[in-house]
Short mmCIF file of C-alpha atoms and ligand atoms in Angstrom, two decimals:
data_model
loop_
_atom_site.label_atom_id
_atom_site.label_comp_id
_atom_site.label_asym_id
_atom_site.label_seq_id
_atom_site.Cartn_x
_atom_site.Cartn_y
_atom_site.Cartn_z
CA UNK O 1 79.37 50.02 133.55
CA UNK O 2 76.84 52.65 132.58
CA UNK O 3 77.01 53.59 128.94
CA UNK O 4 75.66 57.05 129.67
CA UNK O 5 79.00 58.04 131.05
CA UNK O 6 80.44 58.33 127.54
CA UNK O 7 78.30 61.37 126.91
CA UNK O 8 80.15 63.10 129.71
CA UNK O 9 82.65 65.27 127.93
CA UNK O 10 85.41 65.06 130.47
CA UNK O 11 85.20 61.34 130.58
CA UNK O 12 85.22 61.11 126.80
CA UNK O 13 88.25 63.41 126.69
CA UNK O 14 90.01 61.07 129.08
CA UNK O 15 89.24 58.07 126.92
CA UNK O 16 90.64 59.79 123.86
CA UNK O 17 93.79 60.76 125.72
CA UNK O 18 94.20 57.20 126.80
CA UNK O 19 93.90 56.04 123.21
CA UNK O 20 96.37 58.70 122.18
CA UNK O 21 98.94 57.31 124.62
CA UNK O 22 98.18 53.75 123.73
CA UNK O 23 98.40 54.32 119.98
CA UNK O 24 101.38 56.60 120.35
CA UNK O 25 99.67 59.44 118.57
CA UNK O 26 101.50 62.75 118.35
CA UNK O 27 99.88 65.93 119.59
CA UNK O 28 99.47 67.31 116.14
CA UNK O 29 97.64 64.25 114.91
CA UNK O 30 95.59 64.26 118.06
CA UNK O 31 94.68 67.81 117.31
CA UNK O 32 93.75 67.14 113.72
CA UNK O 33 92.02 63.83 114.03
CA UNK O 34 91.01 63.08 117.61
CA UNK O 35 90.09 66.34 119.22
CA UNK O 36 86.85 66.67 117.35
CA UNK O 37 85.78 63.08 117.57
CA UNK O 38 82.48 62.96 119.33
CA UNK O 39 80.91 60.08 121.10
CA UNK O 40 77.54 59.49 119.42
CA UNK O 41 75.83 56.41 120.74
CA UNK O 42 76.02 52.74 121.45
CA UNK O 43 73.76 50.33 119.63
CA UNK O 44 74.16 46.80 120.78
CA UNK O 45 77.83 46.12 120.45
CA UNK O 46 78.55 48.95 118.09
CA UNK O 47 79.90 52.25 119.29
CA UNK O 48 79.33 55.18 116.91
CA UNK O 49 81.89 57.93 116.88
CA UNK O 50 81.36 61.06 114.81
CA UNK O 51 84.13 62.88 113.03
CA UNK O 52 83.97 66.50 111.96
CA UNK O 53 85.67 65.71 108.70
CA UNK O 54 83.68 66.24 105.56
CA UNK O 55 85.19 63.59 103.44
CA UNK O 56 84.42 59.89 103.53
CA UNK O 57 88.05 59.14 102.96
CA UNK O 58 88.87 60.58 106.35
CA UNK O 59 86.84 57.80 107.89
CA UNK O 60 88.93 55.25 106.04
CA UNK O 61 91.98 56.72 107.66
CA UNK O 62 90.49 56.62 111.14
CA UNK O 63 89.42 53.06 110.51
CA UNK O 64 92.73 51.88 109.30
CA UNK O 65 94.85 53.63 111.89
CA UNK O 66 92.90 53.86 115.09
CA UNK O 67 89.86 51.67 115.08
CA UNK O 68 91.50 48.83 116.89
CA UNK O 69 92.71 51.11 119.67
CA UNK O 70 89.29 52.61 120.11
CA UNK O 71 87.75 49.18 120.23
CA UNK O 72 90.24 47.97 122.76
CA UNK O 73 90.09 50.90 125.15
CA UNK O 74 86.35 51.47 124.95
CA UNK O 75 85.80 47.73 125.13
CA UNK O 76 87.87 47.65 128.30
CA UNK O 77 85.80 50.40 129.82
CA UNK O 78 82.56 48.68 128.93
CA UNK O 79 83.81 45.27 129.84
CA UNK O 80 82.80 43.71 126.57
CA UNK O 81 83.94 43.29 123.00
CA UNK O 82 82.62 46.07 120.82
CA UNK O 83 82.90 47.36 117.27
CA UNK O 84 83.64 50.96 116.54
CA UNK O 85 82.08 52.73 113.59
CA UNK O 86 83.28 56.15 112.55
CA UNK O 87 80.65 58.34 110.96
CA UNK O 88 80.65 61.85 109.54
CA UNK O 89 79.28 64.80 111.39
CA UNK O 90 80.15 67.70 109.08
CA UNK O 91 81.66 70.72 110.69
CA UNK O 92 84.36 73.34 110.70
CA UNK O 93 88.15 73.36 110.47
CA UNK O 94 90.39 72.25 113.27
CA UNK O 95 93.10 74.79 113.94
CA UNK O 96 96.73 74.09 114.27
CA UNK O 97 99.27 73.83 117.04
CA UNK O 98 102.42 75.83 116.90
CA UNK O 99 105.50 73.78 117.29
CA UNK O 100 109.03 74.82 116.83
CA UNK O 101 110.69 73.03 113.96
CA UNK O 102 114.27 73.50 113.00
CA UNK O 103 115.62 71.27 110.32
CA UNK O 104 118.73 71.79 108.33
CA UNK O 105 118.30 70.50 104.89
CA UNK O 106 119.65 72.36 101.98
CA UNK O 107 117.00 71.25 99.54
CA UNK O 108 114.11 72.28 101.74
CA UNK O 109 113.16 75.87 102.34
CA UNK O 110 113.28 76.31 106.13
CA UNK O 111 110.23 78.55 105.95
CA UNK O 112 108.01 75.93 104.39
CA UNK O 113 106.70 74.10 107.41
CA UNK O 114 103.27 73.05 108.67
CA UNK O 115 103.63 75.72 111.35
CA UNK O 116 103.73 78.55 108.85
CA UNK O 117 101.06 77.04 106.63
CA UNK O 118 97.74 78.79 107.09
CA UNK O 119 94.86 76.36 106.88
CA UNK O 120 91.69 77.53 105.18
CA UNK O 121 88.79 76.02 103.32
CA UNK O 122 90.87 76.02 100.18
CA UNK O 123 93.52 73.64 101.48
CA UNK O 124 91.99 71.93 104.49
CA UNK O 125 91.81 68.45 103.06
CA UNK O 126 95.21 68.72 101.40
CA UNK O 127 96.67 69.80 104.71
CA UNK O 128 95.11 67.04 106.76
CA UNK O 129 96.17 64.38 104.34
CA UNK O 130 99.68 65.80 104.22
CA UNK O 131 99.98 65.63 107.97
CA UNK O 132 98.78 62.04 107.92
CA UNK O 133 101.34 61.14 105.28
CA UNK O 134 104.05 62.93 107.22
CA UNK O 135 103.20 60.95 110.32
CA UNK O 136 103.48 57.64 108.53
CA UNK O 137 105.39 57.92 105.32
CA UNK O 138 104.80 55.05 102.95
CA UNK O 139 102.01 53.63 105.04
CA UNK O 140 99.00 55.82 104.65
CA UNK O 141 98.55 57.07 101.14
CA UNK O 142 101.08 56.34 98.50
CA UNK O 143 101.60 58.23 96.29
CA UNK O 144 100.28 61.50 97.58
CA UNK O 145 99.38 63.73 94.66
CA UNK O 146 98.78 67.41 95.39
CA UNK O 147 97.49 69.62 92.63
CA UNK O 148 96.33 73.19 92.22
CA UNK O 149 97.09 76.46 90.47
CA UNK O 150 100.33 78.32 90.64
CA UNK O 151 101.22 80.09 93.86
CA UNK O 152 98.63 78.31 95.97
CA UNK O 153 100.98 76.49 98.33
CA UNK O 154 101.80 73.12 96.78
CA UNK O 155 105.53 73.46 97.26
CA UNK O 156 105.07 74.83 100.75
CA UNK O 157 102.85 71.95 101.78
CA UNK O 158 105.05 69.34 100.17
CA UNK O 159 108.17 70.59 101.88
CA UNK O 160 106.33 70.77 105.18
CA UNK O 161 105.94 67.02 104.95
CA UNK O 162 109.68 66.69 104.40
CA UNK O 163 110.51 68.85 107.40
CA UNK O 164 108.10 66.98 109.58
CA UNK O 165 109.50 63.58 108.66
CA UNK O 166 113.08 64.71 109.16
CA UNK O 167 112.33 66.31 112.45
CA UNK O 168 110.81 63.12 113.71
CA UNK O 169 113.56 60.96 112.32
CA UNK O 170 116.67 62.72 111.03
CA UNK O 171 118.04 59.46 109.65
CA UNK O 172 115.31 59.29 107.05
CA UNK O 173 116.45 59.96 103.54
CA UNK O 174 114.23 62.60 102.06
CA UNK O 175 114.68 63.99 98.59
CA UNK O 176 112.91 67.01 97.20
CA UNK O 177 113.44 67.90 93.56
CA UNK O 178 111.64 69.91 90.96
CA UNK O 179 110.79 67.91 87.90
CA UNK O 180 113.37 70.00 86.08
CA UNK O 181 116.11 68.81 88.39
CA UNK O 182 114.93 65.29 87.93
CA UNK O 183 114.93 65.70 84.16
CA UNK O 184 118.40 67.21 84.23
CA UNK O 185 119.71 64.31 86.26
CA UNK O 186 118.28 61.84 83.79
CA UNK O 187 119.67 63.73 80.82
CA UNK O 188 123.03 64.02 82.49
CA UNK O 189 123.23 60.30 83.04
CA UNK O 190 122.18 59.62 79.46
CA UNK O 191 124.74 62.04 78.17
CA UNK O 192 127.51 60.16 79.89
CA UNK O 193 126.70 57.37 77.50
CA UNK O 194 124.33 55.39 79.65
CA UNK O 195 127.39 53.98 81.30
CA UNK O 196 126.58 51.59 84.07
CA UNK O 197 128.27 53.95 86.43
CA UNK O 198 126.24 57.02 85.65
CA UNK O 199 122.99 55.08 85.62
CA UNK O 200 123.74 53.50 88.93
CA UNK O 201 124.56 56.90 90.36
CA UNK O 202 121.18 58.13 89.26
CA UNK O 203 119.48 55.12 90.74
CA UNK O 204 121.45 55.39 93.91
CA UNK O 205 120.20 58.93 94.28
CA UNK O 206 116.54 58.31 93.64
CA UNK O 207 115.79 54.72 94.38
CA UNK O 208 117.28 54.42 97.84
CA UNK O 209 115.29 57.14 99.53
CA UNK O 210 112.56 56.88 102.13
CA UNK O 211 110.66 59.79 100.71
CA UNK O 212 110.79 61.12 97.18
CA UNK O 213 109.11 64.41 96.40
CA UNK O 214 108.89 65.64 92.84
CA UNK O 215 107.44 69.09 92.42
CA UNK O 216 105.52 70.20 89.33
CA UNK O 217 105.50 66.76 87.78
CA UNK O 218 103.60 68.08 84.74
CA UNK O 219 106.91 69.09 83.22
CA UNK O 220 108.12 65.55 82.76
CA UNK O 221 105.08 64.52 80.80
CA UNK O 222 106.02 63.92 77.21
CA UNK O 223 109.72 63.64 78.00
CA UNK O 224 110.16 60.01 77.11
CA UNK O 225 113.38 59.08 78.82
CA UNK O 226 112.62 61.01 81.96
CA UNK O 227 109.15 59.61 82.15
CA UNK O 228 110.51 56.12 81.78
CA UNK O 229 113.09 56.60 84.51
CA UNK O 230 110.46 58.11 86.74
CA UNK O 231 108.21 55.13 86.12
CA UNK O 232 110.81 52.65 87.29
CA UNK O 233 111.81 54.81 90.21
CA UNK O 234 108.19 55.03 91.19
CA UNK O 235 107.73 51.26 91.04
CA UNK O 236 110.87 50.51 92.98
CA UNK O 237 110.02 52.93 95.74
CA UNK O 238 106.39 51.99 95.89
CA UNK O 239 107.17 48.29 96.09
CA UNK O 240 109.56 48.99 98.93
CA UNK O 241 106.89 50.92 100.80
CA UNK O 242 108.68 54.23 100.39
CA UNK O 243 106.65 57.39 100.21
CA UNK O 244 106.22 59.24 96.93
CA UNK O 245 104.80 62.74 96.89
CA UNK O 246 104.01 64.55 93.67
CA UNK O 247 102.69 67.96 92.91
CA UNK O 248 101.25 69.34 89.74
CA UNK O 249 99.13 72.12 88.40
CA UNK O 250 96.52 69.66 87.23
CA UNK O 251 94.86 66.50 88.31
CA UNK O 252 96.70 63.72 86.52
CA UNK O 253 93.40 62.59 85.05
CA UNK O 254 93.40 65.73 82.97
CA UNK O 255 96.65 65.12 81.18
CA UNK O 256 95.79 64.09 77.70
CA UNK O 257 98.92 62.19 76.78
CA UNK O 258 99.60 60.52 80.04
CA UNK O 259 100.00 56.78 79.75
CA UNK O 260 97.41 54.60 81.41
CA UNK O 261 100.07 52.94 83.54
CA UNK O 262 100.84 56.24 85.28
CA UNK O 263 97.21 57.03 85.78
CA UNK O 264 96.54 53.70 87.41
CA UNK O 265 99.55 54.08 89.68
CA UNK O 266 98.74 57.60 90.73
CA UNK O 267 95.27 56.39 91.52
CA UNK O 268 96.66 53.93 94.08
CA UNK O 269 97.30 56.76 96.44
CA UNK O 270 95.52 59.92 97.44
CA UNK O 271 94.84 62.94 95.31
CA UNK O 272 94.10 66.26 96.95
CA UNK O 273 93.71 69.72 95.54
CA UNK O 274 94.36 73.24 96.70
CA UNK O 275 92.06 75.91 95.38
CA UNK O 276 92.46 79.70 95.59
CA UNK O 277 92.10 80.98 99.16
CA UNK O 278 89.01 82.79 100.37
CA UNK O 279 89.15 86.25 101.88
CA UNK O 280 89.68 85.05 105.45
CA UNK O 281 92.56 82.83 104.47
CA UNK O 282 94.12 85.58 102.42
CA UNK O 283 94.04 88.02 105.31
CA UNK O 284 95.27 85.38 107.74
CA UNK O 285 98.28 84.74 105.52
CA UNK O 286 99.01 88.46 105.37
CA UNK O 287 98.73 88.88 109.13
CA UNK O 288 101.03 85.93 109.59
CA UNK O 289 103.61 87.41 107.28
CA UNK O 290 103.45 90.85 108.86
CA UNK O 291 103.99 89.28 112.24
CA UNK O 292 106.87 87.22 110.96
CA UNK O 293 108.56 90.39 109.73
CA UNK O 294 107.70 92.24 112.89
CA UNK O 295 105.95 94.97 110.98
CA UNK O 296 102.77 96.68 112.00
CA UNK O 297 100.30 96.73 109.16
CA UNK O 298 96.85 98.15 109.72
CA UNK O 299 93.75 96.05 109.18
CA UNK O 300 92.71 98.52 106.51
CA UNK O 301 95.77 97.72 104.45
CA UNK O 302 95.41 93.99 105.03
CA UNK O 303 91.85 94.30 103.84
CA UNK O 304 92.93 96.32 100.82
CA UNK O 305 95.44 93.71 99.72
CA UNK O 306 93.25 90.73 100.54
CA UNK O 307 90.30 92.19 98.66
CA UNK O 308 92.31 92.92 95.57
CA UNK O 309 94.68 90.04 95.13
CA UNK O 310 92.75 86.85 95.06
CA UNK O 311 94.06 84.04 93.06
CA UNK O 312 97.71 83.71 93.91
CA UNK O 313 99.34 83.63 97.33
CA UNK O 314 102.75 84.36 95.91
CA UNK O 315 101.42 87.67 94.59
CA UNK O 316 99.59 88.33 97.79
CA UNK O 317 102.82 88.00 99.73
CA UNK O 318 104.69 89.93 97.06
CA UNK O 319 102.37 92.86 97.58
CA UNK O 320 102.91 92.82 101.31
CA UNK O 321 106.65 92.51 100.89
CA UNK O 322 106.64 95.51 98.67
CA UNK O 323 104.95 97.58 101.36
CA UNK O 324 107.41 96.29 103.91
CA UNK O 325 110.36 97.10 101.68
CA UNK O 326 108.95 100.56 100.98
CA UNK O 327 108.45 101.28 104.62
CA UNK O 328 112.03 100.25 105.41
CA UNK O 329 113.22 102.58 102.69
CA UNK O 330 111.44 105.42 104.43
CA UNK O 331 112.94 104.85 107.86
CA UNK O 332 110.41 102.28 108.95
CA UNK O 333 107.43 104.56 108.87
CA UNK O 334 104.22 102.78 109.59
CA UNK O 335 102.51 102.59 106.21
CA UNK O 336 99.17 104.32 105.83
CA UNK O 337 96.64 103.72 103.12
CA UNK O 338 98.03 106.24 100.64
CA UNK O 339 101.44 104.82 101.13
CA UNK O 340 100.14 101.30 100.54
CA UNK O 341 98.29 102.32 97.39
CA UNK O 342 101.40 103.94 96.03
CA UNK O 343 103.50 100.89 96.82
CA UNK O 344 101.01 98.55 95.25
CA UNK O 345 100.09 100.39 92.13
CA UNK O 346 101.70 97.73 89.97
CA UNK O 347 99.97 94.95 91.78
CA UNK O 348 96.49 96.29 92.01
CA UNK O 349 94.94 97.93 89.05
CA UNK O 350 92.36 100.57 89.78
CA UNK O 351 89.94 99.33 87.19
CA UNK O 352 87.18 97.07 88.37
CA UNK O 353 88.97 93.84 88.83
CA UNK O 354 87.38 90.50 89.32
CA UNK O 355 84.04 91.48 87.86
CA UNK O 356 82.49 88.59 86.02
CA UNK O 357 81.07 89.17 82.60
CA UNK O 358 80.80 87.23 79.39
CA UNK O 359 84.24 88.23 78.13
CA UNK O 360 85.88 87.20 81.37
CA UNK O 361 84.23 83.81 81.13
CA UNK O 362 85.43 83.36 77.58
CA UNK O 363 88.95 84.41 78.55
CA UNK O 364 89.23 82.07 81.48
CA UNK O 365 87.65 79.11 79.69
CA UNK O 366 89.97 79.61 76.71
CA UNK O 367 92.96 79.79 78.98
CA UNK O 368 91.97 76.72 80.98
CA UNK O 369 90.97 74.64 77.97
CA UNK O 370 93.74 75.78 75.70
CA UNK O 371 91.39 77.15 73.07
CA UNK O 372 91.54 80.41 71.18
CA UNK O 373 88.87 83.02 71.50
CA UNK O 374 88.73 83.37 67.78
CA UNK O 375 87.96 79.70 67.28
CA UNK O 376 85.31 79.83 69.99
CA UNK O 377 83.50 82.66 68.25
CA UNK O 378 83.86 81.03 64.84
CA UNK O 379 81.62 78.39 63.35
CA UNK O 380 84.16 75.64 63.84
CA UNK O 381 82.64 72.44 65.07
CA UNK O 382 85.56 70.25 65.99
CA UNK O 383 85.32 68.61 69.37
CA UNK O 384 88.13 70.57 71.00
CA UNK O 385 86.32 73.82 70.22
CA UNK O 386 82.77 72.68 70.81
CA UNK O 387 83.57 71.49 74.30
CA UNK O 388 84.96 74.77 75.67
CA UNK O 389 82.15 76.57 73.85
CA UNK O 390 79.64 74.48 75.75
CA UNK O 391 81.39 75.26 79.01
CA UNK O 392 81.12 78.95 78.20
CA UNK O 393 77.39 78.54 77.57
CA UNK O 394 76.95 76.66 80.80
CA UNK O 395 78.91 79.11 82.92
CA UNK O 396 77.26 82.13 81.36
CA UNK O 397 73.87 80.73 82.17
CA UNK O 398 74.92 79.66 85.63
CA UNK O 399 76.93 82.68 86.70
CA UNK O 400 75.58 85.64 84.77
CA UNK O 401 71.93 84.76 85.03
CA UNK O 402 71.30 85.78 81.44
CA UNK O 403 68.92 84.07 79.02
CA UNK O 404 69.79 81.39 76.49
CA UNK O 405 69.04 83.86 73.75
CA UNK O 406 71.42 86.45 75.23
CA UNK O 407 74.12 83.82 75.39
CA UNK O 408 73.47 82.93 71.76
CA UNK O 409 73.75 86.62 70.88
CA UNK O 410 77.02 86.95 72.72
CA UNK O 411 78.38 83.98 70.84
CA UNK O 412 77.11 85.45 67.60
CA UNK O 413 74.68 82.62 67.03
CA UNK O 414 71.14 83.03 65.96
CA UNK O 415 69.66 79.91 67.46
CA UNK O 416 69.30 79.65 71.21
CA UNK O 417 68.47 75.93 71.15
CA UNK O 418 72.14 75.09 70.58
CA UNK O 419 72.84 76.96 73.80
CA UNK O 420 70.25 74.93 75.63
CA UNK O 421 71.67 71.67 74.41
CA UNK O 422 75.22 72.83 75.17
CA UNK O 423 74.25 73.65 78.76
CA UNK O 424 72.50 70.32 79.12
CA UNK O 425 75.54 68.43 77.91
CA UNK O 426 77.84 70.08 80.40
CA UNK O 427 75.34 69.65 83.18
CA UNK O 428 75.05 65.94 82.45
CA UNK O 429 78.78 65.54 82.16
CA UNK O 430 79.30 67.25 85.51
CA UNK O 431 77.12 64.58 87.03
CA UNK O 432 78.42 61.53 85.24
CA UNK O 433 81.77 62.40 83.65
CA UNK O 434 80.66 60.33 80.70
CA UNK O 435 83.08 62.11 78.41
CA UNK O 436 85.96 61.22 80.71
CA UNK O 437 87.06 64.85 80.57
CA UNK O 438 86.54 65.54 84.27
CA UNK O 439 84.16 68.30 83.45
CA UNK O 440 83.16 68.86 87.04
CA UNK O 441 86.69 69.58 88.15
CA UNK O 442 87.31 71.75 85.16
CA UNK O 443 84.17 73.79 85.69
CA UNK O 444 84.87 74.11 89.41
CA UNK O 445 88.32 75.36 88.75
CA UNK O 446 87.18 77.90 86.17
CA UNK O 447 84.49 79.08 88.53
CA UNK O 448 86.91 79.54 91.36
CA UNK O 449 89.25 81.51 89.12
CA UNK O 450 86.35 83.70 88.02
CA UNK O 451 85.20 84.22 91.57
CA UNK O 452 88.71 84.82 92.71
CA UNK O 453 88.29 82.67 95.76
P1 ADP T 1 102.93 76.61 94.46
O1 ADP T 1 104.01 75.61 94.69
O2 ADP T 1 101.56 76.03 94.56
O3 ADP T 1 103.10 77.39 93.22
P2 ADP T 1 104.09 77.83 96.79
O4 ADP T 1 104.07 76.69 97.72
O5 ADP T 1 105.39 78.19 96.19
O6 ADP T 1 102.98 77.66 95.66
O7 ADP T 1 103.47 79.09 97.56
C1 ADP T 1 103.68 80.43 97.12
C2 ADP T 1 103.91 81.31 98.33
O8 ADP T 1 102.73 81.38 99.10
C3 ADP T 1 104.98 80.76 99.26
O9 ADP T 1 105.72 81.82 99.78
C4 ADP T 1 104.19 80.09 100.36
O10 ADP T 1 104.88 80.11 101.58
C5 ADP T 1 102.95 80.93 100.41
N1 ADP T 1 101.79 80.15 100.83
C6 ADP T 1 101.03 79.37 100.04
N2 ADP T 1 100.04 78.81 100.73
C7 ADP T 1 100.18 79.23 102.00
C8 ADP T 1 99.46 78.98 103.19
N3 ADP T 1 98.38 78.21 103.21
N4 ADP T 1 99.90 79.58 104.32
C9 ADP T 1 100.98 80.37 104.29
N5 ADP T 1 101.70 80.65 103.20
C10 ADP T 1 101.31 80.08 102.06
MG1 MG T 2 105.61 75.15 93.49
#
């Protein structure tokens, strides 16, 4: 058989479809993982297939799940035994199929499905990994740890996985709890005197599930008893090959007091983050919502909201809802710009928002590092002040394009060489993480907050 034929797109399509049937791959997974796979070339007995994904880890997934099928089917076509190697190609986002999901589950919000989740650069990887986990709970990545700032879609994404699993197999036992609920359950069982009965009830609830989702896990850190119960629940489920999905505002590596045994366990699985959405994603979410509510909202208004509310999707939607509510109040008039501005005056301040300057950098760094502005500007030299101070120096140099001396002036320091060395330290730590403080992630997050995207 002529190897050239693989470069024929139709033929290649057919091969992929065949593999889809053979491997029993759902349409959604086909869409996310197969559709963009490109035949590259054959060298000897190795067939190279390029994936549009940007992350090495995606290749691991393809390898683990589908390699054998590709090798079998392509090998059959070629009439010889071949190896398949997946390589990266680097390209854009695959879009998403609309499917109708209806699941009744009182702990899951029926609105939080993959179908209503808008995929953008900010959540692409998190989304893909979530779909993979939903397809094969317990088998792909365990635990799945999703982190990101408030209102960016962690709960939505997490619950989408739950819906998906239940739709596919309604007999699966899926539990979604906030870490508060989990804590309350633990406390409740302790309060009843640690009786065998109450403990076994607790264990029955959490340790016999197929999928356990705990939202905002950061709140159990430091709560000894809860943490301990969680630890054993985690181990039991993990050993049994049951899926664990956790969300949090931070990467677990950033929690100062978190025990090593948690860190190592969380690291067994996959960690993905969601960052603030870019402009396109923000407007797509708004359009989606308007459509869902059957309300006509002009592009001008969408643009107005999307340009002004940047770092929180909950607020973005809140703003739109306010316009919708207002318009209903006034006999469903179609809102114009003045109307929208009036409705949103609490959401969108008229002052220049989002402009980056030295003070903004100090504010955001202090907030993200838990330092006070006063201490930053003081002469204090303890490590937990020096570190955020260095980040401020680095970001000011990087983002404001001002001189070392100007930065020194802003920080009320006479000597600009301390600024230089501060910048160097952060730069080096971004590359090597020698300090173990995950400086790169921290700086990235602060930057994205500052940029509002
Ligand atoms: P988090 O748990 O990260 O604080 P949520 O999942 O509660 O955030 O999301 C806040 C709101 O924004 C929800 O109404 C959710 O449906 C919506 N939302 C977040 N991300 C998206 C997205 N990518 N597409 C559509 N809606 C989203
Ligand atoms: Mg949440």
